[in-house]
Amino acid sequence: MAWVDYIKEHIRGKTLYRILFQQELFRNRIYIKGTVLDIGSGGNPSYVKYLPTNIEYIKSDYIEKNGVKNVVDFNKTLPFDDESMDTIFLFHNIYIAEDIHKTLFEVKRILKPEGVVLISSPFGMNVMAEPHDYVRYTKEGLHRLVGEFFKIEKVAMLGDRFSVSANSFHAFFLIWPIRIIINTLALFFDKLIPKGMKKNHPFPIGYFYVARK
């Protein structure tokens, strides 16, 4: 993501978590191919502009809304054939799953052999009932969970302590120039955290996973 996009996302009111997530998605767009199912995308996801153009992109949500033709409740059997998807997105939603093991089993079922699932999960975040909010996963917890169903290829930690603090006060920074200043300082101070502390005592906003069937 270029600096101009970094500024534009602040103007649009995106949180630092969302901005860091979109940066990571852009870095890993090489994995996004073929028929792509976005589970829980909503009608107008802001990250669409970072996706490759030569894909069949399928938006879905648990209720019908503008821009969404596919009603998909990932707490139930997914309404797609076995091995029908090349890529699947699970962005910012595994914490609301009633039975995440069942959900990942279904994701694996409809994913083609060698297909890829991209997962973004919050960690240092406020409660977000959509309509529920059950759990926050550590890296160890995500590794164990995702590794039960897929081969983990890449893991990225989004931000650290200062980013978590800046992100938690997002609603208090009423105008975007203040948000840019605070968030940019937070990212700068994140880089000053000793590597040993980051490795042994991580405290990110969230994690981004790339895994393969």
Short mmCIF file of C-alpha atoms in Angstrom, two decimals:
data_model
loop_
_atom_site.label_atom_id
_atom_site.label_comp_id
_atom_site.label_asym_id
_atom_site.label_seq_id
_atom_site.Cartn_x
_atom_site.Cartn_y
_atom_site.Cartn_z
CA MET A 1 0.00 0.00 0.00
CA ALA A 2 1.44 3.36 -1.05
CA TRP A 3 1.53 6.38 1.24
CA VAL A 4 -1.28 7.98 -0.76
CA ASP A 5 -3.50 4.97 0.03
CA TYR A 6 -2.43 5.11 3.68
CA ILE A 7 -3.68 8.70 3.83
CA LYS A 8 -6.87 7.96 1.88
CA GLU A 9 -7.83 5.15 4.26
CA HIS A 10 -7.51 7.54 7.19
CA ILE A 11 -9.71 10.05 5.40
CA ARG A 12 -12.28 7.28 4.89
CA GLY A 13 -12.26 6.69 8.65
CA LYS A 14 -10.65 3.25 8.67
CA THR A 15 -9.14 2.00 11.91
CA LEU A 16 -5.45 1.22 12.15
CA TYR A 17 -6.30 -2.49 12.32
CA ARG A 18 -8.16 -2.26 9.01
CA ILE A 19 -5.34 -0.31 7.41
CA LEU A 20 -2.68 -2.80 8.52
CA PHE A 21 -4.90 -5.67 7.40
CA GLN A 22 -5.30 -4.14 3.94
CA GLN A 23 -1.55 -3.62 3.66
CA GLU A 24 -0.99 -7.30 4.45
CA LEU A 25 -3.70 -8.38 2.01
CA PHE A 26 -2.00 -6.34 -0.70
CA ARG A 27 1.36 -7.95 0.07
CA ASN A 28 -0.19 -11.43 -0.27
CA ARG A 29 -2.40 -10.84 -3.33
CA ILE A 30 -0.24 -13.32 -5.26
CA TYR A 31 -2.10 -16.11 -3.40
CA ILE A 32 -5.51 -14.90 -4.58
CA LYS A 33 -6.53 -16.78 -7.72
CA GLY A 34 -9.47 -18.27 -9.60
CA THR A 35 -12.87 -18.45 -7.94
CA VAL A 36 -12.71 -16.50 -4.68
CA LEU A 37 -15.35 -16.78 -1.96
CA ASP A 38 -15.37 -13.97 0.60
CA ILE A 39 -17.31 -15.24 3.63
CA GLY A 40 -18.91 -12.31 5.45
CA SER A 41 -17.74 -9.68 3.00
CA GLY A 42 -20.69 -7.34 3.34
CA GLY A 43 -21.94 -5.38 0.36
CA ASN A 44 -18.99 -3.07 -0.26
CA PRO A 45 -15.74 -4.26 1.33
CA SER A 46 -13.09 -1.55 1.27
CA TYR A 47 -10.30 -3.96 0.36
CA VAL A 48 -11.72 -4.95 -3.05
CA LYS A 49 -9.43 -2.45 -4.74
CA TYR A 50 -6.41 -4.47 -3.56
CA LEU A 51 -7.59 -7.74 -5.12
CA PRO A 52 -6.35 -9.03 -8.48
CA THR A 53 -8.63 -8.18 -11.40
CA ASN A 54 -8.51 -11.61 -13.06
CA ILE A 55 -10.56 -13.47 -10.43
CA GLU A 56 -14.19 -14.48 -10.01
CA TYR A 57 -15.01 -12.69 -6.77
CA ILE A 58 -18.04 -13.93 -4.80
CA LYS A 59 -19.29 -11.70 -2.00
CA SER A 60 -21.45 -13.23 0.73
CA ASP A 61 -23.05 -12.40 4.07
CA TYR A 62 -25.39 -14.03 6.57
CA ILE A 63 -28.29 -11.79 5.49
CA GLU A 64 -29.29 -10.36 2.15
CA LYS A 65 -28.18 -6.77 1.63
CA ASN A 66 -27.28 -4.39 -1.16
CA GLY A 67 -24.43 -5.78 -3.20
CA VAL A 68 -24.73 -9.31 -1.79
CA LYS A 69 -26.54 -12.03 -3.71
CA ASN A 70 -25.11 -14.99 -1.81
CA VAL A 71 -26.58 -15.51 1.66
CA VAL A 72 -24.05 -17.66 3.54
CA ASP A 73 -24.28 -18.51 7.22
CA PHE A 74 -20.94 -20.05 8.10
CA ASN A 75 -22.47 -21.63 11.19
CA LYS A 76 -24.32 -23.98 8.84
CA THR A 77 -23.36 -26.19 5.90
CA LEU A 78 -21.93 -23.92 3.21
CA PRO A 79 -24.14 -23.90 0.07
CA PHE A 80 -21.33 -24.77 -2.35
CA ASP A 81 -20.10 -27.99 -3.96
CA ASP A 82 -17.07 -29.91 -2.75
CA GLU A 83 -13.76 -28.55 -4.09
CA SER A 84 -15.43 -25.66 -5.92
CA MET A 85 -13.34 -22.69 -4.66
CA ASP A 86 -9.74 -21.74 -5.40
CA THR A 87 -9.44 -19.14 -2.64
CA ILE A 88 -11.52 -18.38 0.46
CA PHE A 89 -11.43 -15.31 2.70
CA LEU A 90 -12.25 -15.40 6.41
CA PHE A 91 -11.68 -11.80 7.41
CA HIS A 92 -12.51 -10.43 10.87
CA ASN A 93 -15.15 -13.02 11.65
CA ILE A 94 -13.84 -16.27 13.14
CA TYR A 95 -14.45 -14.85 16.62
CA ILE A 96 -18.21 -14.91 15.97
CA ALA A 97 -18.40 -18.55 14.84
CA GLU A 98 -20.64 -20.79 16.94
CA ASP A 99 -18.38 -23.78 16.19
CA ILE A 100 -15.18 -22.70 14.44
CA HIS A 101 -14.07 -26.31 13.89
CA LYS A 102 -17.25 -27.00 11.93
CA THR A 103 -16.75 -23.78 9.97
CA LEU A 104 -13.17 -24.66 9.01
CA PHE A 105 -14.24 -28.20 8.11
CA GLU A 106 -16.76 -26.69 5.69
CA VAL A 107 -14.18 -24.28 4.30
CA LYS A 108 -11.81 -27.17 3.68
CA ARG A 109 -14.59 -29.20 2.04
CA ILE A 110 -15.36 -26.59 -0.61
CA LEU A 111 -11.73 -25.60 -1.21
CA LYS A 112 -9.97 -27.20 -4.17
CA PRO A 113 -6.83 -29.27 -3.63
CA GLU A 114 -3.93 -26.85 -3.06
CA GLY A 115 -6.49 -24.06 -2.66
CA VAL A 116 -5.71 -21.18 -0.29
CA VAL A 117 -7.56 -19.72 2.66
CA LEU A 118 -6.68 -16.23 3.92
CA ILE A 119 -7.60 -15.45 7.52
CA SER A 120 -7.43 -12.18 9.41
CA SER A 121 -8.27 -12.33 13.11
CA PRO A 122 -8.21 -9.55 15.73
CA PHE A 123 -6.40 -9.92 19.03
CA GLY A 124 -5.96 -6.62 20.91
CA MET A 125 -9.43 -5.34 20.02
CA ASN A 126 -12.64 -4.16 21.65
CA VAL A 127 -15.75 -6.35 21.81
CA MET A 128 -17.50 -6.46 18.42
CA ALA A 129 -20.85 -8.23 18.58
CA GLU A 130 -21.73 -9.15 14.98
CA PRO A 131 -24.15 -10.42 16.28
CA HIS A 132 -21.90 -12.20 18.80
CA ASP A 133 -18.29 -12.03 19.94
CA TYR A 134 -16.93 -15.14 21.62
CA VAL A 135 -13.15 -15.30 21.57
CA ARG A 136 -9.76 -13.78 20.75
CA TYR A 137 -7.07 -16.15 19.50
CA THR A 138 -3.37 -15.90 20.28
CA LYS A 139 -0.84 -16.92 17.65
CA GLU A 140 -0.45 -20.26 19.40
CA GLY A 141 -4.21 -20.77 19.40
CA LEU A 142 -4.53 -19.84 15.73
CA HIS A 143 -1.62 -22.09 14.79
CA ARG A 144 -3.25 -25.02 16.52
CA LEU A 145 -6.68 -24.28 15.08
CA VAL A 146 -5.71 -23.52 11.48
CA GLY A 147 -3.08 -26.26 11.46
CA GLU A 148 -5.72 -28.89 12.19
CA PHE A 149 -7.25 -28.29 8.76
CA PHE A 150 -4.62 -26.62 6.55
CA LYS A 151 -0.91 -26.26 5.90
CA ILE A 152 0.17 -22.87 7.23
CA GLU A 153 2.34 -20.99 4.76
CA LYS A 154 2.63 -17.47 6.18
CA VAL A 155 1.79 -15.61 9.38
CA ALA A 156 1.98 -11.87 9.92
CA MET A 157 1.53 -9.99 13.17
CA LEU A 158 -0.37 -6.72 12.65
CA GLY A 159 1.08 -3.96 14.80
CA ASP A 160 2.08 -4.18 18.45
CA ARG A 161 1.48 -2.43 21.78
CA PHE A 162 1.46 1.16 20.54
CA SER A 163 -0.77 0.28 17.58
CA VAL A 164 -3.18 -1.50 19.93
CA SER A 165 -3.38 1.64 22.07
CA ALA A 166 -3.90 3.96 19.11
CA ASN A 167 -6.51 1.64 17.61
CA SER A 168 -8.46 1.44 20.88
CA PHE A 169 -8.88 5.23 20.94
CA HIS A 170 -9.86 5.50 17.27
CA ALA A 171 -13.34 6.89 18.02
CA PHE A 172 -11.87 9.70 20.15
CA PHE A 173 -9.77 11.09 17.31
CA LEU A 174 -12.57 12.94 15.56
CA ILE A 175 -10.71 14.26 12.51
CA TRP A 176 -8.49 12.33 10.14
CA PRO A 177 -5.32 14.48 10.42
CA ILE A 178 -5.14 13.65 14.14
CA ARG A 179 -5.65 9.96 13.35
CA ILE A 180 -2.80 10.00 10.84
CA ILE A 181 -0.45 11.64 13.32
CA ILE A 182 -1.36 9.31 16.21
CA ASN A 183 -1.32 6.14 14.09
CA THR A 184 1.93 6.99 12.35
CA LEU A 185 3.61 7.68 15.70
CA ALA A 186 2.21 4.39 17.04
CA LEU A 187 3.69 2.47 14.10
CA PHE A 188 7.03 4.24 14.62
CA PHE A 189 7.14 3.33 18.31
CA ASP A 190 6.13 -0.26 17.48
CA LYS A 191 9.39 -0.53 15.54
CA LEU A 192 11.35 0.51 18.63
CA ILE A 193 10.03 -2.39 20.71
CA PRO A 194 12.86 -4.91 21.29
CA LYS A 195 12.68 -7.96 19.04
CA GLY A 196 12.87 -10.27 22.03
CA MET A 197 9.77 -8.68 23.56
CA LYS A 198 7.90 -8.94 20.26
CA LYS A 199 8.83 -12.60 19.95
CA ASN A 200 8.31 -13.72 23.54
CA HIS A 201 5.51 -11.37 24.63
CA PRO A 202 3.64 -10.29 21.48
CA PHE A 203 0.69 -7.94 21.78
CA PRO A 204 -0.58 -7.25 18.25
CA ILE A 205 -3.85 -5.80 17.04
CA GLY A 206 -4.35 -9.00 15.09
CA TYR A 207 -2.91 -11.73 12.88
CA PHE A 208 -3.00 -12.47 9.16
CA TYR A 209 -2.69 -16.09 7.99
CA VAL A 210 -2.11 -17.69 4.61
CA ALA A 211 -2.84 -21.44 4.60
CA ARG A 212 -3.21 -24.09 1.93
CA LYS A 213 -5.35 -27.22 1.70
#
